[in-house]
Coordinates of C-alpha atoms and ligand atoms in Angstrom, one line a residue:
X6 CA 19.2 -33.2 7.4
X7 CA 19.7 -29.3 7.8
X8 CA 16.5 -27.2 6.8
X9 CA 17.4 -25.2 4.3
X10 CA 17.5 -21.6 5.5
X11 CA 13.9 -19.6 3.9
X12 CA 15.1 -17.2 1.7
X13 CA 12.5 -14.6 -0.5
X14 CA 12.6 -11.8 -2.3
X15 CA 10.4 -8.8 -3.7
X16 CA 12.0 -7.8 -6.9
X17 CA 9.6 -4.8 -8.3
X18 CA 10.6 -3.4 -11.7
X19 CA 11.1 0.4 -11.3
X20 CA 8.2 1.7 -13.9
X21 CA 6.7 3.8 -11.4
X22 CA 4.9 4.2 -8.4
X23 CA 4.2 0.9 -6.4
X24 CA 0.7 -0.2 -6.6
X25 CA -0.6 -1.3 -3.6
X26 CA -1.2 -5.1 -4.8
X27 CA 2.8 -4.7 -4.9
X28 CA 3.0 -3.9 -1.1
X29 CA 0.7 -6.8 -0.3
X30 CA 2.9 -8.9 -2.0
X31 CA 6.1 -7.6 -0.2
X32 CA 4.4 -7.7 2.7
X33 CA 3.3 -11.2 3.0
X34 CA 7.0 -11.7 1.6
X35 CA 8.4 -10.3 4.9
X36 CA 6.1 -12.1 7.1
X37 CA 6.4 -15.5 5.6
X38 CA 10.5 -14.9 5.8
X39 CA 9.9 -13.5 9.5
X40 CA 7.8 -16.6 10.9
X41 CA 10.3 -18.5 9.6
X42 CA 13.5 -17.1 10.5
X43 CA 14.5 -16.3 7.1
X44 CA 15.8 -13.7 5.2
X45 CA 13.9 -11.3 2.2
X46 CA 15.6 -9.3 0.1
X47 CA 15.0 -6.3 -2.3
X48 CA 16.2 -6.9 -5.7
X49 CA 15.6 -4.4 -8.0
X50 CA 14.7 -6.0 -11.7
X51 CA 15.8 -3.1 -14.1
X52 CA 16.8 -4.8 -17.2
X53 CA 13.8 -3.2 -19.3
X54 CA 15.5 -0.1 -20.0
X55 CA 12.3 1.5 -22.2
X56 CA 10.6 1.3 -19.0
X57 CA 12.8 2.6 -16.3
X58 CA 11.1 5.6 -14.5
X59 CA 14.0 7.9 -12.4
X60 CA 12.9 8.2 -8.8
X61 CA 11.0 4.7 -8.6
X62 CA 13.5 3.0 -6.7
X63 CA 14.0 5.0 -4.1
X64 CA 10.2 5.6 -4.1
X65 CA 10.1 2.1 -3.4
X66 CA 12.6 2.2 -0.7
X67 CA 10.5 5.1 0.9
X68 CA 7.3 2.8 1.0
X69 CA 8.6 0.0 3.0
X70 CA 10.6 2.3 5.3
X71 CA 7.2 4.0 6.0
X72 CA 5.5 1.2 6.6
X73 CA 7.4 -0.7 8.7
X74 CA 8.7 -3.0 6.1
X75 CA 12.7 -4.1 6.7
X76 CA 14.5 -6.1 4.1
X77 CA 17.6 -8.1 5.2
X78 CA 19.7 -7.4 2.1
X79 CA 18.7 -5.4 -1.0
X80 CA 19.9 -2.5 -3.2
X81 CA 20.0 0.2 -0.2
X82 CA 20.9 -2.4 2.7
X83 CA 23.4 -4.4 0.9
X84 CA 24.9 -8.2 1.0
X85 CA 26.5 -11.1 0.3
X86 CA 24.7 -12.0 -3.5
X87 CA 25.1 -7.8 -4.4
X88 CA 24.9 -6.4 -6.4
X89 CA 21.2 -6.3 -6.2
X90 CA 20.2 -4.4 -9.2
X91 CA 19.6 -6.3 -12.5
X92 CA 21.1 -3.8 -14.4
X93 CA 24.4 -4.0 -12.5
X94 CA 24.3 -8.0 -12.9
X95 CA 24.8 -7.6 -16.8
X96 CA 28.0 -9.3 -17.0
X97 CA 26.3 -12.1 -14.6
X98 CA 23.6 -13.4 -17.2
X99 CA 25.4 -13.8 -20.7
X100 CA 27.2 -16.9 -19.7
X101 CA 23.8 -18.6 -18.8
X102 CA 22.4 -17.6 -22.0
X103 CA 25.3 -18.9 -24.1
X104 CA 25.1 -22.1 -21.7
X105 CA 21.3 -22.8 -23.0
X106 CA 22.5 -21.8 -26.3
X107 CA 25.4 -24.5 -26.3
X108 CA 23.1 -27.2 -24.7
X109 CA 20.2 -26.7 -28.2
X110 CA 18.0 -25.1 -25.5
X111 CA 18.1 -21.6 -27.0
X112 CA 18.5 -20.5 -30.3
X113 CA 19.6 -17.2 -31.6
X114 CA 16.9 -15.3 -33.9
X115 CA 17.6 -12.1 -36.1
X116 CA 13.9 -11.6 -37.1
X117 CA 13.3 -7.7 -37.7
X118 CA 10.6 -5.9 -35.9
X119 CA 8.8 -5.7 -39.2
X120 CA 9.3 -9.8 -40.6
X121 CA 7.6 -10.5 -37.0
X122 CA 4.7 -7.6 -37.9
X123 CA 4.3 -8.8 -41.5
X124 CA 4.0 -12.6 -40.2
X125 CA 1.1 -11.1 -37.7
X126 CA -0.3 -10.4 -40.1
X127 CA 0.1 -13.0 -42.2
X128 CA -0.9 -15.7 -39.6
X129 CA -3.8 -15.2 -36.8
X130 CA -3.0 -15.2 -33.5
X131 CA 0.8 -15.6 -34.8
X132 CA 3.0 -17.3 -31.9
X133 CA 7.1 -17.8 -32.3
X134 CA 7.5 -21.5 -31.3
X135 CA 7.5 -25.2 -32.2
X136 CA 4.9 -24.5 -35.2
X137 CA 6.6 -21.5 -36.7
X138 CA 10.4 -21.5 -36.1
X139 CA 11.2 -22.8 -39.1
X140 CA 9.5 -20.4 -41.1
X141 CA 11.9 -17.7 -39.5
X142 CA 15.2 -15.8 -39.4
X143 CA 17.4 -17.7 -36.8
X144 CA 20.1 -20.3 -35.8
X145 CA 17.7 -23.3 -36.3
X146 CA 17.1 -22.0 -40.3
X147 CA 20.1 -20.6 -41.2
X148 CA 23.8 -22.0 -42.3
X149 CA 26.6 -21.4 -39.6
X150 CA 28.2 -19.5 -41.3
X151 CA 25.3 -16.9 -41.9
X152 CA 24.9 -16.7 -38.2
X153 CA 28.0 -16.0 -37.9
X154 CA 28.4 -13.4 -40.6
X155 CA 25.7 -11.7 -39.0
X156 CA 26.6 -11.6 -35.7
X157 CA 29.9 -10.3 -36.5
X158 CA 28.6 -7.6 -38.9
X159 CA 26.7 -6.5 -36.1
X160 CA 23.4 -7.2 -37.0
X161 CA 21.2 -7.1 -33.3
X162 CA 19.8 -10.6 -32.7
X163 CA 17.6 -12.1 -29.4
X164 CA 18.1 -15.5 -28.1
X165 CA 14.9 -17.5 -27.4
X166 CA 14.2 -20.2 -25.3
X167 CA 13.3 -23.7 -27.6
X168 CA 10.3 -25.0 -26.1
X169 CA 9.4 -28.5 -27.2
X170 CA 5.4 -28.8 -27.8
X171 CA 2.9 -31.1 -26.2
X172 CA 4.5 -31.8 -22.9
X173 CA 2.4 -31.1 -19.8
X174 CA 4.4 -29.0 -17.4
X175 CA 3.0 -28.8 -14.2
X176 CA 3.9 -25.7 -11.5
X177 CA 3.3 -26.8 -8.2
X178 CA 1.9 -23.6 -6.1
X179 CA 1.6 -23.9 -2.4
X180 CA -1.6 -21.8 -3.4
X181 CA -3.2 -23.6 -6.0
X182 CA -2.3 -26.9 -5.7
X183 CA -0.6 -28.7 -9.2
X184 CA -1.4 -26.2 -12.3
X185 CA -0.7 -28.5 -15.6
X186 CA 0.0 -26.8 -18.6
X187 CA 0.5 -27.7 -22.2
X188 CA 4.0 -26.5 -23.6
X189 CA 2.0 -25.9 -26.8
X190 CA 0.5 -22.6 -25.3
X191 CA 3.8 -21.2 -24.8
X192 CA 5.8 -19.1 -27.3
X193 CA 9.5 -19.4 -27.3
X194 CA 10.3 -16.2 -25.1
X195 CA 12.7 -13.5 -25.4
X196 CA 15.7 -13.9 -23.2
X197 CA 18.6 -11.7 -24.5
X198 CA 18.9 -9.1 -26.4
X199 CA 21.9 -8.3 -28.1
X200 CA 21.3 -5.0 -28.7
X201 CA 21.3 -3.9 -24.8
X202 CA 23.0 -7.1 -24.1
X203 CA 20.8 -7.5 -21.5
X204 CA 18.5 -10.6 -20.1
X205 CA 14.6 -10.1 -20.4
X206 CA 12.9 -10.5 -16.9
X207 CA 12.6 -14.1 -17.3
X208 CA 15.5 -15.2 -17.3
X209 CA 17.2 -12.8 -15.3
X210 CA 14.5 -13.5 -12.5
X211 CA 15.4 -17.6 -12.9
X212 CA 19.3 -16.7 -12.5
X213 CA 18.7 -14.4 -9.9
X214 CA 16.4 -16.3 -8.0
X215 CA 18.8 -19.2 -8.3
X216 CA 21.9 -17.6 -7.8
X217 CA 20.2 -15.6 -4.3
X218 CA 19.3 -18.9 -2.8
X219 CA 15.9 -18.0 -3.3
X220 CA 13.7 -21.0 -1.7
X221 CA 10.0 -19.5 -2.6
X222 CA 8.6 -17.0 -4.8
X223 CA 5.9 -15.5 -3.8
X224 CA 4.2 -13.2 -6.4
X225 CA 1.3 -11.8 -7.8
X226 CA -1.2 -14.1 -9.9
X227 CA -0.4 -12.2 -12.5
X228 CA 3.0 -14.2 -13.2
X229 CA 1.2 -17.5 -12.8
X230 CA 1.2 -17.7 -16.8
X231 CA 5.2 -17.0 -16.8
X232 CA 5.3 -19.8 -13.8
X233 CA 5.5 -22.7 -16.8
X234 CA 8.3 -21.7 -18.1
X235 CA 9.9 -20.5 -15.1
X236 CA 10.1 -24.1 -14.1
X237 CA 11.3 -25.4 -17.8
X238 CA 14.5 -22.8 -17.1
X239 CA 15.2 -24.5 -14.2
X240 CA 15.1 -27.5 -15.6
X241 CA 17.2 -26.9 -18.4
X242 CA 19.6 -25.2 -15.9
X243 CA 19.9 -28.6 -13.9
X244 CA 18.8 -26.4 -11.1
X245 CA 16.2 -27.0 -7.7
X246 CA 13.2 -25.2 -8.5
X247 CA 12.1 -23.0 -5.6
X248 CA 8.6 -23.6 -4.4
X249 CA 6.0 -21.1 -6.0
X250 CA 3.1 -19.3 -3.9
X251 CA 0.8 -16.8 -6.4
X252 CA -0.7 -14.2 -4.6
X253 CA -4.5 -13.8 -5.4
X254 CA -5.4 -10.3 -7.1
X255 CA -6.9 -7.3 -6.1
X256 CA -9.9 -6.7 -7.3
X257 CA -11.6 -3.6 -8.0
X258 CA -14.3 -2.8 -4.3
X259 CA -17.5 -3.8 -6.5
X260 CA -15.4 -7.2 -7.1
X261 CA -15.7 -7.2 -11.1
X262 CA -11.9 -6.9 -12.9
X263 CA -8.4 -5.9 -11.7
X264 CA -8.3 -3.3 -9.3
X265 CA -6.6 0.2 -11.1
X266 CA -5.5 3.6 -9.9
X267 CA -8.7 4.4 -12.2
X268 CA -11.2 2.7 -9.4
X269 CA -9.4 5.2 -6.4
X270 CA -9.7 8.4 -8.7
X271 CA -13.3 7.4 -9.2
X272 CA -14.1 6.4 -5.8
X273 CA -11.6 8.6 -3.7
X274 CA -8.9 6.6 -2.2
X275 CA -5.2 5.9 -3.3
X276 CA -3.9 3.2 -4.8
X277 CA -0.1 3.8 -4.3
X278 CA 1.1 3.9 -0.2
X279 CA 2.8 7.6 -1.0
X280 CA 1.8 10.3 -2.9
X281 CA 3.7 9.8 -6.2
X282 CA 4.7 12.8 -8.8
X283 CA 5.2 11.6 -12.8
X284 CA 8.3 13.0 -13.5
X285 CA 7.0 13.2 -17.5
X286 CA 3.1 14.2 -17.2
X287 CA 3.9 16.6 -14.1
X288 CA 0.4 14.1 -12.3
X289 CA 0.4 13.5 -9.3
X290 CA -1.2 10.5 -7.3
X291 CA -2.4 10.2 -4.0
X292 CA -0.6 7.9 -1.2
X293 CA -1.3 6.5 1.6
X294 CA 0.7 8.1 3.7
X295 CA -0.5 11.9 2.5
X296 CA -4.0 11.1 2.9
X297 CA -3.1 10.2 6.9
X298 CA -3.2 6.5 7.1
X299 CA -1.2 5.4 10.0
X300 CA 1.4 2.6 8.7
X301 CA -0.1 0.0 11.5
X302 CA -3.6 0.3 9.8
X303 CA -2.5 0.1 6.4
X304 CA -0.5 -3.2 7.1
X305 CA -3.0 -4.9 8.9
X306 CA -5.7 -4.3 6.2
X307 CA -3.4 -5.2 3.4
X308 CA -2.1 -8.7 5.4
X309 CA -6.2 -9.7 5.6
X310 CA -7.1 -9.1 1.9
X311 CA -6.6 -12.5 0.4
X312 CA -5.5 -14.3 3.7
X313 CA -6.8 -14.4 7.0
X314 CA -5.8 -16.5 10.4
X315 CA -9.0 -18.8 10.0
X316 CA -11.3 -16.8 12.8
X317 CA -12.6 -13.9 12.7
X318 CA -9.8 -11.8 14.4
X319 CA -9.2 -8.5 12.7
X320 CA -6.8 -6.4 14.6
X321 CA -3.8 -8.0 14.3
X322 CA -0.3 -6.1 14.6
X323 CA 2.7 -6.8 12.4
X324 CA 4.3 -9.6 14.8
X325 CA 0.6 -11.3 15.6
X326 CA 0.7 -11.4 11.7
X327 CA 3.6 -12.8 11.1
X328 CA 3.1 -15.3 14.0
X329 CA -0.2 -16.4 12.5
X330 CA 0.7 -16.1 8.6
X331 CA 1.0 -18.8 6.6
X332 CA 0.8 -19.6 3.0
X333 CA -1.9 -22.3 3.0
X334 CA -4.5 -19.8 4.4
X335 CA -4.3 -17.2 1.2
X336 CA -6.9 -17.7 -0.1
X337 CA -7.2 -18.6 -4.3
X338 CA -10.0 -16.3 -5.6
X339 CA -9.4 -12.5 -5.6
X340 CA -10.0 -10.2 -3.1
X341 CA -12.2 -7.2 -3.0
X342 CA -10.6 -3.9 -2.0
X343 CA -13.0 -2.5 0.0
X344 CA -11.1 0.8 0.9
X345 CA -13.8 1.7 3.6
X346 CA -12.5 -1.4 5.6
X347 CA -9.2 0.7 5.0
X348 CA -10.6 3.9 6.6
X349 CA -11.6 1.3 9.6
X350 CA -8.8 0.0 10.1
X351 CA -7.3 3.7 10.8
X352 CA -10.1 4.4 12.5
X353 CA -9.5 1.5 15.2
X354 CA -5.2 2.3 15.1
X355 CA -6.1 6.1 16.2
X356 CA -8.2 4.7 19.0
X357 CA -5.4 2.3 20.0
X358 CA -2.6 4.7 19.9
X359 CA -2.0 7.3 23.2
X360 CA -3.9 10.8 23.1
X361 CA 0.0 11.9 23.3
X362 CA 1.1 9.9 20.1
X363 CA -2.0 11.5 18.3
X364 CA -1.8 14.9 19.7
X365 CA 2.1 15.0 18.6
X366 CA 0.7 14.6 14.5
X367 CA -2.0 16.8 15.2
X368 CA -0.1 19.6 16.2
X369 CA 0.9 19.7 13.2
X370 CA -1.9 20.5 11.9
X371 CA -2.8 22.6 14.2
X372 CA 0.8 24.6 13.6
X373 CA -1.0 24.8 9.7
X374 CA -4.0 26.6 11.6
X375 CA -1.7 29.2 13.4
X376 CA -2.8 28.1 16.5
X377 CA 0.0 27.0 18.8
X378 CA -1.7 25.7 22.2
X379 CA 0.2 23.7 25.0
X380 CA 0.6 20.0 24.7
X381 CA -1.5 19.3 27.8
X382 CA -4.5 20.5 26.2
X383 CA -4.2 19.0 22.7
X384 CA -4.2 15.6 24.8
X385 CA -7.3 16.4 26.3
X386 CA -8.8 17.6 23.1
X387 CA -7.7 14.7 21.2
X388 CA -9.1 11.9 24.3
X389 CA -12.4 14.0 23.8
X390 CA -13.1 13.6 20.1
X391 CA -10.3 10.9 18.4
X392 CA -13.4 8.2 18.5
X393 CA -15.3 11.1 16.0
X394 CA -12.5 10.3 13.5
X395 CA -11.2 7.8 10.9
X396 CA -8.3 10.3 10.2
X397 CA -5.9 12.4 12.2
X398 CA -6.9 15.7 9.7
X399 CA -10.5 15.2 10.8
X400 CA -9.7 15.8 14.4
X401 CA -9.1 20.0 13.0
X402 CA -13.0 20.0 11.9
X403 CA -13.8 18.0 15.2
X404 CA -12.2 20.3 17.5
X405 CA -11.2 23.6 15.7
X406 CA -13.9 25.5 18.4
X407 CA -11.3 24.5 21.1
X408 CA -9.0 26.9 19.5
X409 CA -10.5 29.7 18.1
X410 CA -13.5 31.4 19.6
X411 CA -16.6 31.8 17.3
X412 CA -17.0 34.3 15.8
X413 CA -20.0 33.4 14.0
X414 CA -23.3 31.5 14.9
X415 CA -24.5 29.0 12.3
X416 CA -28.0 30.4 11.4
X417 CA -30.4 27.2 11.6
X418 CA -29.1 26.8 14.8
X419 CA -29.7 30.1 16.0
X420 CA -33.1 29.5 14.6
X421 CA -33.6 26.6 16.5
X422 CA -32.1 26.9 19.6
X423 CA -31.9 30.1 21.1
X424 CA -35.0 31.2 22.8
X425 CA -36.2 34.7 23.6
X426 CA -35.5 33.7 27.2
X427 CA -32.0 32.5 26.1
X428 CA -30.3 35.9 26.6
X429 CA -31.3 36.5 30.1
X430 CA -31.1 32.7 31.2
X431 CA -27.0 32.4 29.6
X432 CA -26.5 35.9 31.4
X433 CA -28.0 34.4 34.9
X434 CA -25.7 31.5 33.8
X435 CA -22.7 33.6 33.7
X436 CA -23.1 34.3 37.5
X437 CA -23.3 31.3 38.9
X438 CA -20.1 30.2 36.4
X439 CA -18.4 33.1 37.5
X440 CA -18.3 31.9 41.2
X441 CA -16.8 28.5 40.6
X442 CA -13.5 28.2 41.5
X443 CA -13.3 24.3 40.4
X444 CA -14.1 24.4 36.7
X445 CA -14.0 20.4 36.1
X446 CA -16.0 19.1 34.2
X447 CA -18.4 17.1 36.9
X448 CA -17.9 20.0 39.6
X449 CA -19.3 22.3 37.1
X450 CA -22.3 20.0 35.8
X451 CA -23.2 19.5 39.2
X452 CA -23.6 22.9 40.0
X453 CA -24.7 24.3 36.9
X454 CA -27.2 21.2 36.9
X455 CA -28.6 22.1 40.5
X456 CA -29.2 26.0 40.1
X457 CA -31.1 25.0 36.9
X458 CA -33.8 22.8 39.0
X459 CA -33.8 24.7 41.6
X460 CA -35.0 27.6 39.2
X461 CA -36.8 25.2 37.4
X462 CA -35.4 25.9 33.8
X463 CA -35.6 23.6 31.2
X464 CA -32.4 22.1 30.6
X465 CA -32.4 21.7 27.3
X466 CA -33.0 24.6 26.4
X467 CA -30.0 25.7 28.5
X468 CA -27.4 23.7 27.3
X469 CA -28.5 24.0 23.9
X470 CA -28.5 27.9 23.9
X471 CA -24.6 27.5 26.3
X472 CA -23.6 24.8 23.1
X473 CA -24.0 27.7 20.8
X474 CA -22.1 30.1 22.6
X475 CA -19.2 28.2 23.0
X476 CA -19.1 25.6 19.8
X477 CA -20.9 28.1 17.2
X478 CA -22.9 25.1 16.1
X479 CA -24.5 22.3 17.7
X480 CA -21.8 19.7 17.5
X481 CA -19.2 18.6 20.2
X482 CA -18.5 16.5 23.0
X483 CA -20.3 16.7 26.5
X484 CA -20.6 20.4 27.0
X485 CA -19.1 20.2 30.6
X486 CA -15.8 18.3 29.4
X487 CA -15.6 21.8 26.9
X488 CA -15.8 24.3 29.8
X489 CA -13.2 22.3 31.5
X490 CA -10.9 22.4 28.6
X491 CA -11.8 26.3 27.7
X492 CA -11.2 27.3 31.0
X493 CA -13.9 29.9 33.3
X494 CA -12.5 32.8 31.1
X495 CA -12.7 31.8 28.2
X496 CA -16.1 30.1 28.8
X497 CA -17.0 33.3 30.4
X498 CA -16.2 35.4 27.3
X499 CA -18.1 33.4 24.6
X500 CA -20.6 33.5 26.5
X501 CA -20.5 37.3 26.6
X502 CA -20.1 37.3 23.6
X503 CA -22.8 35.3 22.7
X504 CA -25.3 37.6 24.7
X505 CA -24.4 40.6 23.2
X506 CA -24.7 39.0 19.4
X507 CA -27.7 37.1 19.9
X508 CA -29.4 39.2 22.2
Ligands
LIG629 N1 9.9 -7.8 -11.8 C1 8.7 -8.5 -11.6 C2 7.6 -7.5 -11.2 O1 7.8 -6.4 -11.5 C3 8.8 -9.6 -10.6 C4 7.9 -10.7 -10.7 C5 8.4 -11.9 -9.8 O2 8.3 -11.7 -8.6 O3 8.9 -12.8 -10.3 O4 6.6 -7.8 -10.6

């Protein structure tokens, strides 16, 4: 028999900003559909009108293009089950509701907002189903002929599922194994609303996902509760259920409770992969992306929190991952987000990308610090000091000295390192610098190195005094691979310059 073709689908809800949790469930979408040859798709579940925030779409979009992230149909790609926005389906989903309704699967319900309040009130822990159905305003209380007067006289009504009690109804997760649960838990869920005449998410996600082809969801745990009757939708349908995978959470970096954008205000890291702007409250959120994570790192640290390849392999690029991914490894228990492994992960891309690639984003920044040097030497820079840095903004505070002369001399510093003889020794120094006409860096040491034993200075104290004149501070990389990137004049005029301040 043919294998049926893998088909899956990330189907965000546009109320915002994607959290991060959101692109590690897209992502392990896309790696499960590329191991396997199969197709994942972008469908944009919009029917929640209250909710829909302008911009988060193609916010969305945005993300995955960023990151590397490639759907094979989808709202902005198109294909052959488009549209692929909910909201566009509307005319799709109301012969499905009516079907249930025909079969005695649904029934139609006119309860006001304030009859379901008052019976809240009324009864603890109130629930619309089995044990309270009866009590209430729909098609299984009144007489035909109501319903129909009140449909007609345009009274808005919802159509619920009918959800018969004390059957087990088990969801079989390629995560979790068999989860049984007792139909008695579950209300009788919204699925229309005649006032928008639109589906709620549940059952616009079952007709969708049938309709698509879709063989496996793969979601957050977070739906696991909806998963039950998920699978009693199908079933009244007649349909194949697709196989179900939920996606451990993520849980706050100390472990305890969901993890929230609240967690990365408090603790300084973003929870979204771009910076997002609230088109109400003005806010604005950190990304990903703005703070200067490279795409590579983020992806790899988001593929390895709540799966991993079964050894201890870390760095793993997007086609290792997919060739290693599989379901069976996620693990069932949450996952901490430990954002400093996040800040490693960058850390170990920049090292593994070319001091061209890196030099080419730093100029940028550089370009921001009016300076505008030539590319050769913003590679030599960059080899020098990218191992300093988790981020491609640090390099600025790394290496700013290789730009702009000093112009001051950090006191404690001064304090420490400059001797009395310093002056004199630097200016003896000069000399001997002055006649070299190969500045590289190991023809220079070697010399400089040599007349100080001959002389018998301390070297040391030498280098630490020729630091300060041409860093400003005591920081940098060898001092020999600076003169060789400064070049003898410039090396020659901080030192000068040096002499004359310090004296
Ligand atoms: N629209 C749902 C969400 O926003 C989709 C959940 C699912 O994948 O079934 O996450």
């Amino acid at each position: 028999m043919l294998q049926q073709k893998v088909r899956v689908r990330f189907a965000p809800s546009p109320t915002g900003p994607l959290h991060i949790g959101g692109v590690r469930t897209a992502l392990y979408n896309y790696l499960f559909a590329k191991k396997h040859s199969g197709d994942f798709i972008l469908r944009i579940e919009d029917t929640d009108s209250q909710r829909f925030v302008p911009g988060a779409e193609e916010y969305i979009i945005e993300a995955f293009n960023w990151l590397g992230i490639t759907f094979n149909e989808g709202t902005h790609v198109g294909g052959k089950h488009a549209p692929y926005r909910q909201s566009e389906r509307k005319d799709i989903y109301k012969k499905y509701v009516d079907e249930l309704y025909d079969k005695g699967l649904a029934y139609i319900a006119f309860d006001t907002p304030e009859q379901l309040e008052s019976k809240r009130t009324e009864i603890a822990n109130f629930q619309y189903d089995a044990s309270t159905r009866m009590s209430m305003t729909n098609s299984l209380t009144l007489f035909p002929e109501e319903i129909k007067n009140k449909i007609e006289s345009g009274i808005p009504y919802v159509v619920r599922i009918k959800i018969e009690p004390n059957e087990n109804i088990t969801v079989n997760d390629l995560i979790r194994g068999e989860v049984i649960i007792n139909s008695s838990v579950l209300d009788d869920k919204v699925l229309y609303k005649s006032s928008d005449g639109l589906p709620t998410y549940h059952l616009a996600n079952i007709v969708d996902d049938h309709l698509m082809e879709i063989t496996h969801v793969i979601r957050g745990e977070e739906w696991l509760p909806s998963a039950p009757l998920h699978v009693l939708l199908y079933r009244y349908f007649g349909w194949n259920t697709p196989q179900f995978a939920h996606l451990p959470l993520l849980l706050k970096p100390e472990g305890n409770g969901k993890l929230s954008k609240r967690d990365g205000d408090r603790l300084g890291f973003p929870v979204f992969p771009l910076e997002w702007k609230d088109p109400k409250t003005g806010e604005t959120s950190s990304g990903y992306r703005e703070s200067g994570y490279l795409p590579e790192a983020v992806v790899n640290f988001l593929a390895l929190l709540g799966w991993n390849p079964g050894n201890d392999q870390e760095l793993l690029n997007i086609n290792e991952l997919t060739e290693l991914f599989s379901l069976e490894k996620c693990s069932k228990s949450g996952a901490k987000f430990d954002y400093k492994k996040g800040e490693w992960f960058n850390h170990q891309y920049i090292q593994l990308k070319s001091n061209k690639e890196i030099a080419k984003m730093f100029l940028l920044i550089l370009e921001d610090n009016k300076v505008f040097p030539s590319m050769e030497k913003v590679e030599k820079v960059v080899g020098l000091v990218k191992e300093r840095v988790n981020f491609i903004k640090e390099l600025w505070e790394q290496s700013s000295f290789f730009f702009i002369a000093p112009t001051t001399y950090d006191e404690k510093t001064v304090a420490k390192r400059w001797k009395p003889e310093s002056a004199s020794e630097l200016t003896e120094l000069y000399g001997i610098l002055e006649k070299i006409m190969d500045f590289s860096t190991h023809n220079t040491e070697e010399i400089v190195k040599s007349w100080i034993e001959n002389k018998g200075y301390h070297l040391g104290n030498i280098m630490n005094a020729f630091r300060l004149a041409l860093v400003g501070e005591s920081k940098g990389p060898h001092i020999f691979d600076i003169t060789d990137i400064l070049g003898k004049e410039e090396v020659l005029n901080r030192l000068k310059k040096a002499i004359e301040t310090l004296k």
